[in-house]
Amino acid sequence: DKTVSLRKDLSEMHEWITQAEEEYLERDFEYKTPDELQKAVEELKRAKEEAMQKEVKVKLITDSVNNFIAKAPPAAHEALKKELDVLITSYQRLCSRLNGKCKTLEEVWACWRELLSYLDAENKWLNEIERKLKATENIQGGAEEISESLDSLERLMRHPEDNRNQIRELAQTLTDGGILDELINEKLEKFNTRWEELQQEAVRRQKSLEQSIQSAQETDKTLRLIQESLAVIDKQLTAYIADRVDAAQVPQEAQ
């Protein structure tokens, strides 16, 4: 009777292990949405915790079998001991595989969250560029004011490539594993298109501002020369007035 009871406990534990392997380790998983990925992480965490809780059950079965073997005739030893060894090996392998898969999926989830954070940071920077381009679209003012706008735009464009490299690497890691590949490719295509368009527009705006500065400098130079010329003429005419020189005497200056 005791042997039957022990074999029943061993069999039930084997069945649970087989079911857990089929449910969490043998099925092919596809993660096409973040919700599916997050759900899989949570399920594996629960499975890992449940497997750890079964350790008490495995220990009780082990103690029961060992106690029985210690008192039972040698003929009953070998089969039970073999079944127990198989159970312990299967249980330890299950725990190891669940831990490994859970850790992998947690890393994948962290990788996805990190990718989103880098995309968010880069899109905020692109928003700044967009605002700056709009602000300099029809800028008015002298060479100094336009030069300040150009400097401001150039400072903004001196943005490190680190984040974009991280985005590329994280996306490659996930899509290589078939994780969220369609969603990631869509997000990357949208981001890269926007990045290229704004980069090109920024380069065009920089050239435009440089030309505007040159034009403004030429205008300032022309105005300065005119002002200097007028100052000379004004000084000459003032002298004529002081000397009571009649306009008819100096027709050229009178004109």
PDB file of N, CA and C in Angstrom, residues 128-194:
ATOM      1  N   GLU A 128      12.289  69.747 -31.216  1.00  0.00           N
ATOM      2  CA  GLU A 128      13.025  71.009 -31.009  1.00  0.00           C
ATOM      3  C   GLU A 128      13.536  71.557 -32.340  1.00  0.00           C
ATOM      4  N   ILE A 129      14.061  70.672 -33.171  1.00  0.00           N
ATOM      5  CA  ILE A 129      14.547  71.102 -34.488  1.00  0.00           C
ATOM      6  C   ILE A 129      13.402  71.678 -35.303  1.00  0.00           C
ATOM      7  N   GLU A 130      12.265  71.000 -35.256  1.00  0.00           N
ATOM      8  CA  GLU A 130      11.095  71.456 -36.009  1.00  0.00           C
ATOM      9  C   GLU A 130      10.681  72.856 -35.565  1.00  0.00           C
ATOM     10  N   ARG A 131      10.654  73.068 -34.248  1.00  0.00           N
ATOM     11  CA  ARG A 131      10.297  74.402 -33.719  1.00  0.00           C
ATOM     12  C   ARG A 131      11.325  75.446 -34.146  1.00  0.00           C
ATOM     13  N   LYS A 132      12.601  75.073 -34.104  1.00  0.00           N
ATOM     14  CA  LYS A 132      13.661  76.010 -34.480  1.00  0.00           C
ATOM     15  C   LYS A 132      13.576  76.367 -35.967  1.00  0.00           C
ATOM     16  N   LEU A 133      13.273  75.392 -36.804  1.00  0.00           N
ATOM     17  CA  LEU A 133      13.152  75.645 -38.242  1.00  0.00           C
ATOM     18  C   LEU A 133      11.983  76.583 -38.534  1.00  0.00           C
ATOM     19  N   LYS A 134      10.885  76.395 -37.809  1.00  0.00           N
ATOM     20  CA  LYS A 134       9.732  77.285 -37.996  1.00  0.00           C
ATOM     21  C   LYS A 134      10.074  78.703 -37.540  1.00  0.00           C
ATOM     22  N   ALA A 135      10.827  78.808 -36.439  1.00  0.00           N
ATOM     23  CA  ALA A 135      11.187  80.125 -35.902  1.00  0.00           C
ATOM     24  C   ALA A 135      12.113  80.889 -36.843  1.00  0.00           C
ATOM     25  N   THR A 136      12.902  80.175 -37.639  1.00  0.00           N
ATOM     26  CA  THR A 136      13.856  80.830 -38.543  1.00  0.00           C
ATOM     27  C   THR A 136      13.356  80.854 -39.986  1.00  0.00           C
ATOM     28  N   GLU A 137      12.086  80.516 -40.173  1.00  0.00           N
ATOM     29  CA  GLU A 137      11.548  80.401 -41.527  1.00  0.00           C
ATOM     30  C   GLU A 137      11.567  81.733 -42.264  1.00  0.00           C
ATOM     31  N   ASN A 138      11.059  82.774 -41.626  1.00  0.00           N
ATOM     32  CA  ASN A 138      11.038  84.110 -42.248  1.00  0.00           C
ATOM     33  C   ASN A 138      11.664  85.126 -41.293  1.00  0.00           C
ATOM     34  N   ILE A 139      12.861  84.838 -40.885  1.00  0.00           N
ATOM     35  CA  ILE A 139      13.498  85.690 -39.885  1.00  0.00           C
ATOM     36  C   ILE A 139      13.855  87.060 -40.477  1.00  0.00           C
ATOM     37  N   GLN A 140      13.587  88.090 -39.696  1.00  0.00           N
ATOM     38  CA  GLN A 140      13.905  89.461 -40.084  1.00  0.00           C
ATOM     39  C   GLN A 140      14.983  89.998 -39.145  1.00  0.00           C
ATOM     40  N   GLY A 141      15.682  90.983 -39.605  1.00  0.00           N
ATOM     41  CA  GLY A 141      16.683  91.604 -38.741  1.00  0.00           C
ATOM     42  C   GLY A 141      18.017  91.742 -39.436  1.00  0.00           C
ATOM     43  N   GLY A 142      18.982  92.259 -38.690  1.00  0.00           N
ATOM     44  CA  GLY A 142      20.305  92.486 -39.232  1.00  0.00           C
ATOM     45  C   GLY A 142      21.171  91.241 -39.164  1.00  0.00           C
ATOM     46  N   ALA A 143      22.411  91.427 -39.584  1.00  0.00           N
ATOM     47  CA  ALA A 143      23.347  90.304 -39.656  1.00  0.00           C
ATOM     48  C   ALA A 143      23.573  89.665 -38.292  1.00  0.00           C
ATOM     49  N   GLU A 144      23.625  90.484 -37.247  1.00  0.00           N
ATOM     50  CA  GLU A 144      23.900  89.957 -35.912  1.00  0.00           C
ATOM     51  C   GLU A 144      22.756  89.059 -35.427  1.00  0.00           C
ATOM     52  N   GLU A 145      21.543  89.526 -35.629  1.00  0.00           N
ATOM     53  CA  GLU A 145      20.383  88.751 -35.188  1.00  0.00           C
ATOM     54  C   GLU A 145      20.268  87.430 -35.950  1.00  0.00           C
ATOM     55  N   ILE A 146      20.478  87.490 -37.263  1.00  0.00           N
ATOM     56  CA  ILE A 146      20.412  86.275 -38.084  1.00  0.00           C
ATOM     57  C   ILE A 146      21.541  85.322 -37.692  1.00  0.00           C
ATOM     58  N   SER A 147      22.710  85.876 -37.393  1.00  0.00           N
ATOM     59  CA  SER A 147      23.860  85.065 -36.988  1.00  0.00           C
ATOM     60  C   SER A 147      23.568  84.330 -35.686  1.00  0.00           C
ATOM     61  N   GLU A 148      22.884  84.976 -34.762  1.00  0.00           N
ATOM     62  CA  GLU A 148      22.513  84.330 -33.501  1.00  0.00           C
ATOM     63  C   GLU A 148      21.573  83.158 -33.758  1.00  0.00           C
ATOM     64  N   SER A 149      20.622  83.342 -34.669  1.00  0.00           N
ATOM     65  CA  SER A 149      19.693  82.256 -35.015  1.00  0.00           C
ATOM     66  C   SER A 149      20.437  81.085 -35.646  1.00  0.00           C
ATOM     67  N   LEU A 150      21.395  81.401 -36.516  1.00  0.00           N
ATOM     68  CA  LEU A 150      22.196  80.350 -37.158  1.00  0.00           C
ATOM     69  C   LEU A 150      23.005  79.585 -36.124  1.00  0.00           C
ATOM     70  N   ASP A 151      23.642  80.302 -35.192  1.00  0.00           N
ATOM     71  CA  ASP A 151      24.429  79.653 -34.134  1.00  0.00           C
ATOM     72  C   ASP A 151      23.551  78.733 -33.291  1.00  0.00           C
ATOM     73  N   SER A 152      22.347  79.225 -32.994  1.00  0.00           N
ATOM     74  CA  SER A 152      21.420  78.438 -32.185  1.00  0.00           C
ATOM     75  C   SER A 152      21.023  77.149 -32.902  1.00  0.00           C
ATOM     76  N   LEU A 153      20.756  77.241 -34.196  1.00  0.00           N
ATOM     77  CA  LEU A 153      20.396  76.063 -34.987  1.00  0.00           C
ATOM     78  C   LEU A 153      21.575  75.086 -35.074  1.00  0.00           C
ATOM     79  N   GLU A 154      22.774  75.627 -35.283  1.00  0.00           N
ATOM     80  CA  GLU A 154      23.956  74.759 -35.406  1.00  0.00           C
ATOM     81  C   GLU A 154      24.262  74.042 -34.093  1.00  0.00           C
ATOM     82  N   ARG A 155      24.044  74.738 -32.969  1.00  0.00           N
ATOM     83  CA  ARG A 155      24.247  74.093 -31.663  1.00  0.00           C
ATOM     84  C   ARG A 155      23.270  72.924 -31.492  1.00  0.00           C
ATOM     85  N   LEU A 156      22.043  73.152 -31.902  1.00  0.00           N
ATOM     86  CA  LEU A 156      21.012  72.115 -31.796  1.00  0.00           C
ATOM     87  C   LEU A 156      21.340  70.911 -32.682  1.00  0.00           C
ATOM     88  N   MET A 157      21.950  71.193 -33.835  1.00  0.00           N
ATOM     89  CA  MET A 157      22.272  70.113 -34.773  1.00  0.00           C
ATOM     90  C   MET A 157      23.504  69.315 -34.338  1.00  0.00           C
ATOM     91  N   ARG A 158      24.298  69.874 -33.423  1.00  0.00           N
ATOM     92  CA  ARG A 158      25.464  69.134 -32.924  1.00  0.00           C
ATOM     93  C   ARG A 158      25.001  68.122 -31.870  1.00  0.00           C
ATOM     94  N   HIS A 159      24.182  67.215 -32.301  1.00  0.00           N
ATOM     95  CA  HIS A 159      23.558  66.220 -31.422  1.00  0.00           C
ATOM     96  C   HIS A 159      24.298  64.893 -31.578  1.00  0.00           C
ATOM     97  N   PRO A 160      24.714  64.282 -30.473  1.00  0.00           N
ATOM     98  CA  PRO A 160      25.484  63.032 -30.586  1.00  0.00           C
ATOM     99  C   PRO A 160      24.677  61.920 -31.255  1.00  0.00           C
ATOM    100  N   GLU A 161      25.387  61.021 -31.922  1.00  0.00           N
ATOM    101  CA  GLU A 161      24.764  59.905 -32.635  1.00  0.00           C
ATOM    102  C   GLU A 161      24.464  58.726 -31.699  1.00  0.00           C
ATOM    103  N   ASP A 162      24.869  58.840 -30.432  1.00  0.00           N
ATOM    104  CA  ASP A 162      24.761  57.703 -29.507  1.00  0.00           C
ATOM    105  C   ASP A 162      23.351  57.129 -29.444  1.00  0.00           C
ATOM    106  N   ASN A 163      22.355  58.014 -29.252  1.00  0.00           N
ATOM    107  CA  ASN A 163      20.980  57.529 -29.119  1.00  0.00           C
ATOM    108  C   ASN A 163      20.506  56.805 -30.371  1.00  0.00           C
ATOM    109  N   ARG A 164      20.836  57.361 -31.522  1.00  0.00           N
ATOM    110  CA  ARG A 164      20.397  56.733 -32.770  1.00  0.00           C
ATOM    111  C   ARG A 164      21.073  55.369 -32.960  1.00  0.00           C
ATOM    112  N   ASN A 165      22.337  55.274 -32.563  1.00  0.00           N
ATOM    113  CA  ASN A 165      23.038  53.985 -32.632  1.00  0.00           C
ATOM    114  C   ASN A 165      22.392  52.958 -31.703  1.00  0.00           C
ATOM    115  N   GLN A 166      22.014  53.427 -30.504  1.00  0.00           N
ATOM    116  CA  GLN A 166      21.349  52.539 -29.549  1.00  0.00           C
ATOM    117  C   GLN A 166      20.017  52.045 -30.098  1.00  0.00           C
ATOM    118  N   ILE A 167      19.271  52.955 -30.723  1.00  0.00           N
ATOM    119  CA  ILE A 167      17.986  52.580 -31.325  1.00  0.00           C
ATOM    120  C   ILE A 167      18.199  51.492 -32.367  1.00  0.00           C
ATOM    121  N   ARG A 168      19.212  51.685 -33.201  1.00  0.00           N
ATOM    122  CA  ARG A 168      19.496  50.722 -34.269  1.00  0.00           C
ATOM    123  C   ARG A 168      19.868  49.346 -33.685  1.00  0.00           C
ATOM    124  N   GLU A 169      20.715  49.351 -32.649  1.00  0.00           N
ATOM    125  CA  GLU A 169      21.180  48.095 -32.062  1.00  0.00           C
ATOM    126  C   GLU A 169      20.057  47.361 -31.324  1.00  0.00           C
ATOM    127  N   LEU A 170      19.279  48.113 -30.545  1.00  0.00           N
ATOM    128  CA  LEU A 170      18.183  47.497 -29.792  1.00  0.00           C
ATOM    129  C   LEU A 170      17.134  46.920 -30.735  1.00  0.00           C
ATOM    130  N   ALA A 171      16.815  47.677 -31.777  1.00  0.00           N
ATOM    131  CA  ALA A 171      15.824  47.213 -32.756  1.00  0.00           C
ATOM    132  C   ALA A 171      16.319  45.949 -33.452  1.00  0.00           C
ATOM    133  N   GLN A 172      17.611  45.918 -33.775  1.00  0.00           N
ATOM    134  CA  GLN A 172      18.195  44.746 -34.446  1.00  0.00           C
ATOM    135  C   GLN A 172      18.136  43.522 -33.547  1.00  0.00           C
ATOM    136  N   THR A 173      18.434  43.726 -32.272  1.00  0.00           N
ATOM    137  CA  THR A 173      18.398  42.625 -31.302  1.00  0.00           C
ATOM    138  C   THR A 173      17.009  42.004 -31.220  1.00  0.00           C
ATOM    139  N   LEU A 174      15.990  42.862 -31.154  1.00  0.00           N
ATOM    140  CA  LEU A 174      14.621  42.368 -31.023  1.00  0.00           C
ATOM    141  C   LEU A 174      14.115  41.717 -32.299  1.00  0.00           C
ATOM    142  N   THR A 175      14.328  42.383 -33.422  1.00  0.00           N
ATOM    143  CA  THR A 175      13.803  41.843 -34.687  1.00  0.00           C
ATOM    144  C   THR A 175      14.532  40.572 -35.116  1.00  0.00           C
ATOM    145  N   ASP A 176      15.810  40.438 -34.759  1.00  0.00           N
ATOM    146  CA  ASP A 176      16.543  39.202 -35.057  1.00  0.00           C
ATOM    147  C   ASP A 176      15.880  38.005 -34.384  1.00  0.00           C
ATOM    148  N   GLY A 177      15.271  38.271 -33.211  1.00  0.00           N
ATOM    149  CA  GLY A 177      14.578  37.206 -32.494  1.00  0.00           C
ATOM    150  C   GLY A 177      13.113  37.095 -32.860  1.00  0.00           C
ATOM    151  N   GLY A 178      12.699  37.866 -33.852  1.00  0.00           N
ATOM    152  CA  GLY A 178      11.297  37.835 -34.269  1.00  0.00           C
ATOM    153  C   GLY A 178      10.354  38.466 -33.261  1.00  0.00           C
ATOM    154  N   ILE A 179      10.906  39.335 -32.410  1.00  0.00           N
ATOM    155  CA  ILE A 179      10.098  39.970 -31.363  1.00  0.00           C
ATOM    156  C   ILE A 179       9.586  41.330 -31.845  1.00  0.00           C
ATOM    157  N   LEU A 180       8.280  41.480 -31.910  1.00  0.00           N
ATOM    158  CA  LEU A 180       7.643  42.764 -32.263  1.00  0.00           C
ATOM    159  C   LEU A 180       8.207  43.332 -33.563  1.00  0.00           C
ATOM    160  N   ASP A 181       8.631  42.460 -34.472  1.00  0.00           N
ATOM    161  CA  ASP A 181       9.361  42.925 -35.651  1.00  0.00           C
ATOM    162  C   ASP A 181       8.549  43.889 -36.521  1.00  0.00           C
ATOM    163  N   GLU A 182       7.276  43.598 -36.756  1.00  0.00           N
ATOM    164  CA  GLU A 182       6.469  44.478 -37.606  1.00  0.00           C
ATOM    165  C   GLU A 182       6.304  45.855 -36.973  1.00  0.00           C
ATOM    166  N   LEU A 183       5.996  45.868 -35.680  1.00  0.00           N
ATOM    167  CA  LEU A 183       5.799  47.140 -34.965  1.00  0.00           C
ATOM    168  C   LEU A 183       7.090  47.949 -34.931  1.00  0.00           C
ATOM    169  N   ILE A 184       8.207  47.273 -34.644  1.00  0.00           N
ATOM    170  CA  ILE A 184       9.502  47.966 -34.560  1.00  0.00           C
ATOM    171  C   ILE A 184       9.905  48.524 -35.920  1.00  0.00           C
ATOM    172  N   ASN A 185       9.743  47.727 -36.969  1.00  0.00           N
ATOM    173  CA  ASN A 185      10.086  48.199 -38.315  1.00  0.00           C
ATOM    174  C   ASN A 185       9.255  49.414 -38.700  1.00  0.00           C
ATOM    175  N   GLU A 186       7.995  49.400 -38.311  1.00  0.00           N
ATOM    176  CA  GLU A 186       7.112  50.537 -38.601  1.00  0.00           C
ATOM    177  C   GLU A 186       7.566  51.787 -37.866  1.00  0.00           C
ATOM    178  N   LYS A 187       7.890  51.622 -36.571  1.00  0.00           N
ATOM    179  CA  LYS A 187       8.349  52.757 -35.765  1.00  0.00           C
ATOM    180  C   LYS A 187       9.680  53.304 -36.297  1.00  0.00           C
ATOM    181  N   LEU A 188      10.591  52.401 -36.657  1.00  0.00           N
ATOM    182  CA  LEU A 188      11.898  52.825 -37.155  1.00  0.00           C
ATOM    183  C   LEU A 188      11.793  53.534 -38.500  1.00  0.00           C
ATOM    184  N   GLU A 189      10.943  53.021 -39.363  1.00  0.00           N
ATOM    185  CA  GLU A 189      10.770  53.659 -40.670  1.00  0.00           C
ATOM    186  C   GLU A 189      10.229  55.082 -40.503  1.00  0.00           C
ATOM    187  N   LYS A 190       9.272  55.238 -39.620  1.00  0.00           N
ATOM    188  CA  LYS A 190       8.693  56.559 -39.362  1.00  0.00           C
ATOM    189  C   LYS A 190       9.736  57.502 -38.764  1.00  0.00           C
ATOM    190  N   PHE A 191      10.494  56.995 -37.790  1.00  0.00           N
ATOM    191  CA  PHE A 191      11.517  57.809 -37.134  1.00  0.00           C
ATOM    192  C   PHE A 191      12.625  58.207 -38.107  1.00  0.00           C
ATOM    193  N   ASN A 192      13.143  57.227 -38.867  1.00  0.00           N
ATOM    194  CA  ASN A 192      14.242  57.509 -39.797  1.00  0.00           C
ATOM    195  C   ASN A 192      13.829  58.463 -40.907  1.00  0.00           C
ATOM    196  N   THR A 193      12.595  58.319 -41.390  1.00  0.00           N
ATOM    197  CA  THR A 193      12.099  59.226 -42.427  1.00  0.00           C
ATOM    198  C   THR A 193      12.046  60.647 -41.898  1.00  0.00           C
ATOM    199  N   ARG A 194      11.501  60.796 -40.708  1.00  0.00           N
ATOM    200  CA  ARG A 194      11.407  62.135 -40.099  1.00  0.00           C
ATOM    201  C   ARG A 194      12.794  62.707 -39.830  1.00  0.00           C
TER     202      ARG A 194
END
